[in-house]
Tab-separated table of C-alpha atoms and ligand atoms in Angstrom:
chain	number	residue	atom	x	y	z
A	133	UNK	CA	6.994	-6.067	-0.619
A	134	UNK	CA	9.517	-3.874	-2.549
A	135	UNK	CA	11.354	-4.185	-5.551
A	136	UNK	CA	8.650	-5.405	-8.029
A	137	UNK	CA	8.800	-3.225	-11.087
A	138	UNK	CA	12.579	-3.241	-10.410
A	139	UNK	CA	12.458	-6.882	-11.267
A	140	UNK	CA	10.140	-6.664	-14.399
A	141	UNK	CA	11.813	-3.482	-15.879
A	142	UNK	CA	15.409	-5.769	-15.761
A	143	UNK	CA	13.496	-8.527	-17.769
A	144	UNK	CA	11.985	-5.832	-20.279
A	145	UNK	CA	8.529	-6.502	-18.983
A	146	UNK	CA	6.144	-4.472	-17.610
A	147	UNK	CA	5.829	-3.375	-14.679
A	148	UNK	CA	2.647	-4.997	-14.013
A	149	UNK	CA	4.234	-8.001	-14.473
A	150	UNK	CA	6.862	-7.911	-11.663
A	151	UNK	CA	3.459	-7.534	-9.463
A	152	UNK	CA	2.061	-10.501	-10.902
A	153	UNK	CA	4.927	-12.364	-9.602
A	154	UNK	CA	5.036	-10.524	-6.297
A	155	UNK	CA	1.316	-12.165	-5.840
A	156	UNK	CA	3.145	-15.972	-6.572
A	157	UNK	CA	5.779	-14.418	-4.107
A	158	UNK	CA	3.246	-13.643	-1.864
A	159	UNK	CA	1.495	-17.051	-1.756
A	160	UNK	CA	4.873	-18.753	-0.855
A	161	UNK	CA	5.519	-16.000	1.858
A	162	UNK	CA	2.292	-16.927	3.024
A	163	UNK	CA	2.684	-20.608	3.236
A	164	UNK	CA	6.741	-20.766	4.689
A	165	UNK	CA	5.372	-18.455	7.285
A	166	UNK	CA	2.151	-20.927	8.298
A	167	UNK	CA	4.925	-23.647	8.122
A	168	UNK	CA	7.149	-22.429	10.539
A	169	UNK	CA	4.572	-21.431	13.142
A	170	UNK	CA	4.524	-17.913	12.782
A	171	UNK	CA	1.511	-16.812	13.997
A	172	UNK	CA	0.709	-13.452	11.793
A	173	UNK	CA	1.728	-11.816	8.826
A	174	UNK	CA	1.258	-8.195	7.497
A	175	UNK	CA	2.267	-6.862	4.305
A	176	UNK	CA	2.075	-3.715	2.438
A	177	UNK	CA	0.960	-3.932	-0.887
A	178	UNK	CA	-0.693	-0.897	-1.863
A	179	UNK	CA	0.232	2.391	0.358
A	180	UNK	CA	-2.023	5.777	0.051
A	181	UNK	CA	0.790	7.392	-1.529
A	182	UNK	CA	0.716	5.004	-4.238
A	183	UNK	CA	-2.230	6.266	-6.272
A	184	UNK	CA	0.596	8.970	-7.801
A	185	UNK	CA	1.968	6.221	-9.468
A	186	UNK	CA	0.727	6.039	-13.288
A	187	UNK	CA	-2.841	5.573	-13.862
A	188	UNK	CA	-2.264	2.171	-16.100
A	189	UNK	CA	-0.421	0.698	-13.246
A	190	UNK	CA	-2.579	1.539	-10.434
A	191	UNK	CA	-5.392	0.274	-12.625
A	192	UNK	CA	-3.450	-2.574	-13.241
A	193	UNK	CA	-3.300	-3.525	-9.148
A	194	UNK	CA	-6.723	-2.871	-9.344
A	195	UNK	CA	-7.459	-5.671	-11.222
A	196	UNK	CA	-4.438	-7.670	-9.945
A	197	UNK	CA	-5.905	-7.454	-6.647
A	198	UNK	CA	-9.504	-8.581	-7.628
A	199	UNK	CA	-7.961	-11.978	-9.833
A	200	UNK	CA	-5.878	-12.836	-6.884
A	201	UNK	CA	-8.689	-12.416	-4.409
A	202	UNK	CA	-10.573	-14.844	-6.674
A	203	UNK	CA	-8.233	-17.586	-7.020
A	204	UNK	CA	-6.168	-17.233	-3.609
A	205	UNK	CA	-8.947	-17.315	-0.636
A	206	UNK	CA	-10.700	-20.928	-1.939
A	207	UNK	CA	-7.154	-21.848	-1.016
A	208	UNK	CA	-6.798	-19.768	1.922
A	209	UNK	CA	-9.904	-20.871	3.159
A	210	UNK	CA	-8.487	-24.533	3.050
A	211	UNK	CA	-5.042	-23.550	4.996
A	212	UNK	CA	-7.131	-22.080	7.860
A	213	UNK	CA	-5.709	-18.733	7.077
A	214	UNK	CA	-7.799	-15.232	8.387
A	215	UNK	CA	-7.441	-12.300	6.271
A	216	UNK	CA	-7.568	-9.117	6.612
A	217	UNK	CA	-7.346	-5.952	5.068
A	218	UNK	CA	-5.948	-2.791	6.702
A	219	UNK	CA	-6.663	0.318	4.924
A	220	UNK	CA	-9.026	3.405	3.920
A	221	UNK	CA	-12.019	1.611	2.077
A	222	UNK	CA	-13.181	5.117	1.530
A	223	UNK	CA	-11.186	5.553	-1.363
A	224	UNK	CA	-11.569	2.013	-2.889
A	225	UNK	CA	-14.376	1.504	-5.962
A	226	UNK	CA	-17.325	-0.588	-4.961
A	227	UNK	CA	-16.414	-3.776	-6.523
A	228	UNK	CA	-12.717	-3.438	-4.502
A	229	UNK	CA	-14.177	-3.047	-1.701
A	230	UNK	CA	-17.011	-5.739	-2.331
A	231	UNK	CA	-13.907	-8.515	-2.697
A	232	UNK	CA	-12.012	-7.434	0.479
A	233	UNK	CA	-15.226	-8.159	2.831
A	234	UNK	CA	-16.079	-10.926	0.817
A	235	UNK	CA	-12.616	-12.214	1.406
A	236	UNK	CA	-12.635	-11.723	5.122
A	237	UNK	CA	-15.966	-12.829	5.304
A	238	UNK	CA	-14.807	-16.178	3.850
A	239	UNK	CA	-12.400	-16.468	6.058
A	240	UNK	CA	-13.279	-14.943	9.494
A	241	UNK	CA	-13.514	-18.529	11.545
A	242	UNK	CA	-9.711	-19.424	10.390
A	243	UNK	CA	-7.700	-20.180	13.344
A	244	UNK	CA	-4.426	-20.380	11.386
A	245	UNK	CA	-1.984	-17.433	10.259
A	246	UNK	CA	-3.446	-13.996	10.092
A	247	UNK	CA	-2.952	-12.343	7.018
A	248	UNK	CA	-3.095	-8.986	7.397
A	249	UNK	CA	-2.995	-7.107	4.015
A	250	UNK	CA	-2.441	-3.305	4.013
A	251	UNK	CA	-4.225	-2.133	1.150
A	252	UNK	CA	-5.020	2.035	0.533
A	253	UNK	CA	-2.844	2.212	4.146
A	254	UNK	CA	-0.427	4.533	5.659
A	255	UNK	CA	1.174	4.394	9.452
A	256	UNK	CA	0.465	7.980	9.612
A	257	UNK	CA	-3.172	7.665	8.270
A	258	UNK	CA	-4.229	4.830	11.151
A	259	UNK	CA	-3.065	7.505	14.251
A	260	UNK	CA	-4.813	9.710	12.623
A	261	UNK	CA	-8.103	7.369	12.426
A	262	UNK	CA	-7.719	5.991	15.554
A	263	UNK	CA	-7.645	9.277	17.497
A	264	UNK	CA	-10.235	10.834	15.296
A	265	UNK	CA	-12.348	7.782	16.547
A	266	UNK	CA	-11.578	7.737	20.276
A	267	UNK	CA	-12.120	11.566	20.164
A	268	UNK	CA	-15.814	11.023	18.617
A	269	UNK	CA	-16.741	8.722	21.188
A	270	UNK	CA	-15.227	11.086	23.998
A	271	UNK	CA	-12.728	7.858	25.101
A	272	UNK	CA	-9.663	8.935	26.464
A	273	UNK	CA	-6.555	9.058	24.225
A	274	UNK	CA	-3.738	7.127	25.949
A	275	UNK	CA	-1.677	4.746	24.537
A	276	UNK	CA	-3.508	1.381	24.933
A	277	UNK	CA	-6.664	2.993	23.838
A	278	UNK	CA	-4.865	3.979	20.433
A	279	UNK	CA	-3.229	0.765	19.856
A	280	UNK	CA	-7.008	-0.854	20.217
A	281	UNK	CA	-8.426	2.093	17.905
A	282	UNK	CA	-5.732	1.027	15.514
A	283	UNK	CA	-6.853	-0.811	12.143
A	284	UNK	CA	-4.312	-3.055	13.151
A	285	UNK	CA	-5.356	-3.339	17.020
A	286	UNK	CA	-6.568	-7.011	16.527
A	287	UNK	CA	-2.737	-7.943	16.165
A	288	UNK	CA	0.372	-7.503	18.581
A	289	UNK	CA	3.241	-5.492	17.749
A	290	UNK	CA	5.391	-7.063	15.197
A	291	UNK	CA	8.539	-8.614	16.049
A	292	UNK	CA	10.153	-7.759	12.873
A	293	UNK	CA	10.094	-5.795	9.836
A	294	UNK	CA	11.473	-6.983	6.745
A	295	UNK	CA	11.360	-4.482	3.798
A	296	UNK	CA	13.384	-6.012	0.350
A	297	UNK	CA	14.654	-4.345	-2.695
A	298	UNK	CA	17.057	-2.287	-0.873
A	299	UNK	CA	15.404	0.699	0.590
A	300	UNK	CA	16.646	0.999	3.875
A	301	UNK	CA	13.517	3.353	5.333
A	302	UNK	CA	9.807	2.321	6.490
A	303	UNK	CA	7.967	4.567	4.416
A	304	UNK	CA	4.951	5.136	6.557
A	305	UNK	CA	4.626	1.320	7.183
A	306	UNK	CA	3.129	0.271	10.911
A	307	UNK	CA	4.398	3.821	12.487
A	308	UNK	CA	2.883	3.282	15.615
A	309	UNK	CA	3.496	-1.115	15.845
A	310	UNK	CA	7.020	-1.167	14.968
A	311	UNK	CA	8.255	1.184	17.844
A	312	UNK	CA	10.206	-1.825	19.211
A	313	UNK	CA	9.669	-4.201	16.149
A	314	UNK	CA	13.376	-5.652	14.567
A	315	UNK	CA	13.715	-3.961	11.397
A	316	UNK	CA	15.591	-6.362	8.252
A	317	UNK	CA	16.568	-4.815	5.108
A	318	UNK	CA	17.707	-6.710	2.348
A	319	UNK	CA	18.582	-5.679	-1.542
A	320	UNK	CA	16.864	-9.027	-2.613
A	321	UNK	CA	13.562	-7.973	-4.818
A	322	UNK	CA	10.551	-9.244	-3.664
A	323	UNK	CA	9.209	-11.503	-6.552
A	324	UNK	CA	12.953	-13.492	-5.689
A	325	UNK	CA	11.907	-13.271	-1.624
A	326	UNK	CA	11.332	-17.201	-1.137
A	327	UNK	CA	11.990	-19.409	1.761
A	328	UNK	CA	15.484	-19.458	1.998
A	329	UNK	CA	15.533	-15.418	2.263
A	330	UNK	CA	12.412	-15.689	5.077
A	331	UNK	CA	14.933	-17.978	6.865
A	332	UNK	CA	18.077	-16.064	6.568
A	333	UNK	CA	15.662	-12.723	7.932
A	334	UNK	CA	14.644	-15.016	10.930
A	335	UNK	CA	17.925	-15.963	11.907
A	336	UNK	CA	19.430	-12.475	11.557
A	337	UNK	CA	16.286	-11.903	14.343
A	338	UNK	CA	17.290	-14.677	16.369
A	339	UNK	CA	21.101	-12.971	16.620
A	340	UNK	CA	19.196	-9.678	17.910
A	341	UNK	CA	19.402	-8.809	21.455
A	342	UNK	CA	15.778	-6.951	22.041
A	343	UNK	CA	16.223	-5.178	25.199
A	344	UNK	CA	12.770	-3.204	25.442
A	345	UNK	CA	14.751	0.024	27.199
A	346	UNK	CA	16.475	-1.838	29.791
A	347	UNK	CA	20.204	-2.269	30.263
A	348	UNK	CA	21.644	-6.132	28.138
A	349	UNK	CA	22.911	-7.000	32.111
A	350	UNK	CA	19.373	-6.752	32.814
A	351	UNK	CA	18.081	-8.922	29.892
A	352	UNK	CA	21.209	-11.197	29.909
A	353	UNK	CA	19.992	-11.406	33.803
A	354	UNK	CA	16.848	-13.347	33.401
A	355	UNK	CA	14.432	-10.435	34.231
A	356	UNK	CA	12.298	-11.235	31.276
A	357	UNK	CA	12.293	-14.896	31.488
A	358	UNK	CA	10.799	-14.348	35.110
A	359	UNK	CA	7.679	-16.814	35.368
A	360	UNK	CA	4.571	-15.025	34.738
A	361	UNK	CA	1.793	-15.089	38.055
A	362	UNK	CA	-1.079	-17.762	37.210
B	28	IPE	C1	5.905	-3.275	-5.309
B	28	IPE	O1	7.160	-2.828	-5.638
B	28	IPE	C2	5.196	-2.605	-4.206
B	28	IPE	C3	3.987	-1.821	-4.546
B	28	IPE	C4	3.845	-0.615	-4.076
B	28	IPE	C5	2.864	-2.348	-5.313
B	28	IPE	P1	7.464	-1.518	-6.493
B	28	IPE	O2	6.395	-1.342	-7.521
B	28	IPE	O3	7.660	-0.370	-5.565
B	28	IPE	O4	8.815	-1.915	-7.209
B	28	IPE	P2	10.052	-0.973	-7.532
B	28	IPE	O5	10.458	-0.309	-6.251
B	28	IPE	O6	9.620	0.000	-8.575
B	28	IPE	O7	11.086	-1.939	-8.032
B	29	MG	MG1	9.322	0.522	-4.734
């Protein structure tokens, strides 16, 4: 979710306020994506490198985190969606972390979208957690065992990756998930991300060929549309 103080600095604002409107953004993201079926949804919002940032405007998602906790998950609790937050709750103050369980706790028997929020995170900092784990408990490290160890093992690999505000780089963002994931970059900021940009992304991932290694005779072939055994 890129591209928020971008949009406040070209409004002479603050840059807290661009990430007041990336929560609004947010919210529709959230709701176009339960509309169309899909069935999860991860964004970044706060990455472990971010706490270099100034200390007013960390402070200030600090507290923009803990309003929109309060007035979003009544709602989200009504759409049937399940949050969850992906992240180091080491580093988090009490009352932080407090509102993140007491958000998933709220809405843990959802059966809708899954909202996965990635809060304190880093793609480089859930390997690292996930082996560190497995190695504790003397499991063996191989790759299904990581990508259950993984704070985001209760989710499947994404399909695609959309970063806005015109980086074109994932800056340590689902290392591991995305090895095969469609990645969509677009200069649009994300407080102006609404539905119309979600649907041009999904049709620019409809036009993709995903191949998964193999050969596009072999895909074009039918291999993977080869009925599954009951
Ligand atoms: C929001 O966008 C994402 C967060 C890390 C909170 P930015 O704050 O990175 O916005 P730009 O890149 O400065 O425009
Ligand atoms: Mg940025």
């Amino acid at each position: 979710m890129d591209g928020n103080g971008r949009w406040a600095t070209r409004r002479l604002l603050p840059r807290v306020a661009g990430h007041k409107v990336g929560v609004d953004s947010l919210r529709r993201c959230v709701r176009a994506c339960a509309a169309r079926g899909i069935a999860v949804l991860t964004v970044f919002a706060f990455s472990s490198e971010n706490w270099n940032r100034p200390q007013d405007e960390v402070s200030g998602l600090m507290d923009l985190l803990a309003m929109a906790l309060a007035r979003e998950v009544p709602q989200l609790v009504k759409d049937g969606v399940q949050l969850h937050f992906v992240g180091e709750r080491e580093g988090l103050s009490p009352s932080v972390r407090g509102g993140l369980a007491q958000g998933e706790r709220a809405t843990a028997h959802n059966t809708g979208l899954i909202l996965n929020v990635c809060f304190n995170y880093g793609g480089r900092w859930d390997i690292a957690q996930a082996a560190r784990r497995l190695a504790a408990a003397g499991t063996e490290i191989n790759e299904d065992s990581l990508s259950q160890a993984m704070a985001l093992g209760h989710v499947p690999d994404p399909d695609l990756v959309i970063r806005t505000g015109g980086e074109q780089r994932i800056s340590n963002f689902m290392l591991w998930q995305s090895a095969y994931s469609e990645l969509y970059f677009t200069d649009t900021l994300w407080p102006d991300f609404d539905e119309a940009s979600l649907d041009q992304a999904i049709a620019a991932f409809a036009g993709r060929e995903r191949r998964f290694g193999k050969t596009s005779a072999q895909v074009a072939g039918g291999e993977q549309r080869r009925p599954q055994a009951a």
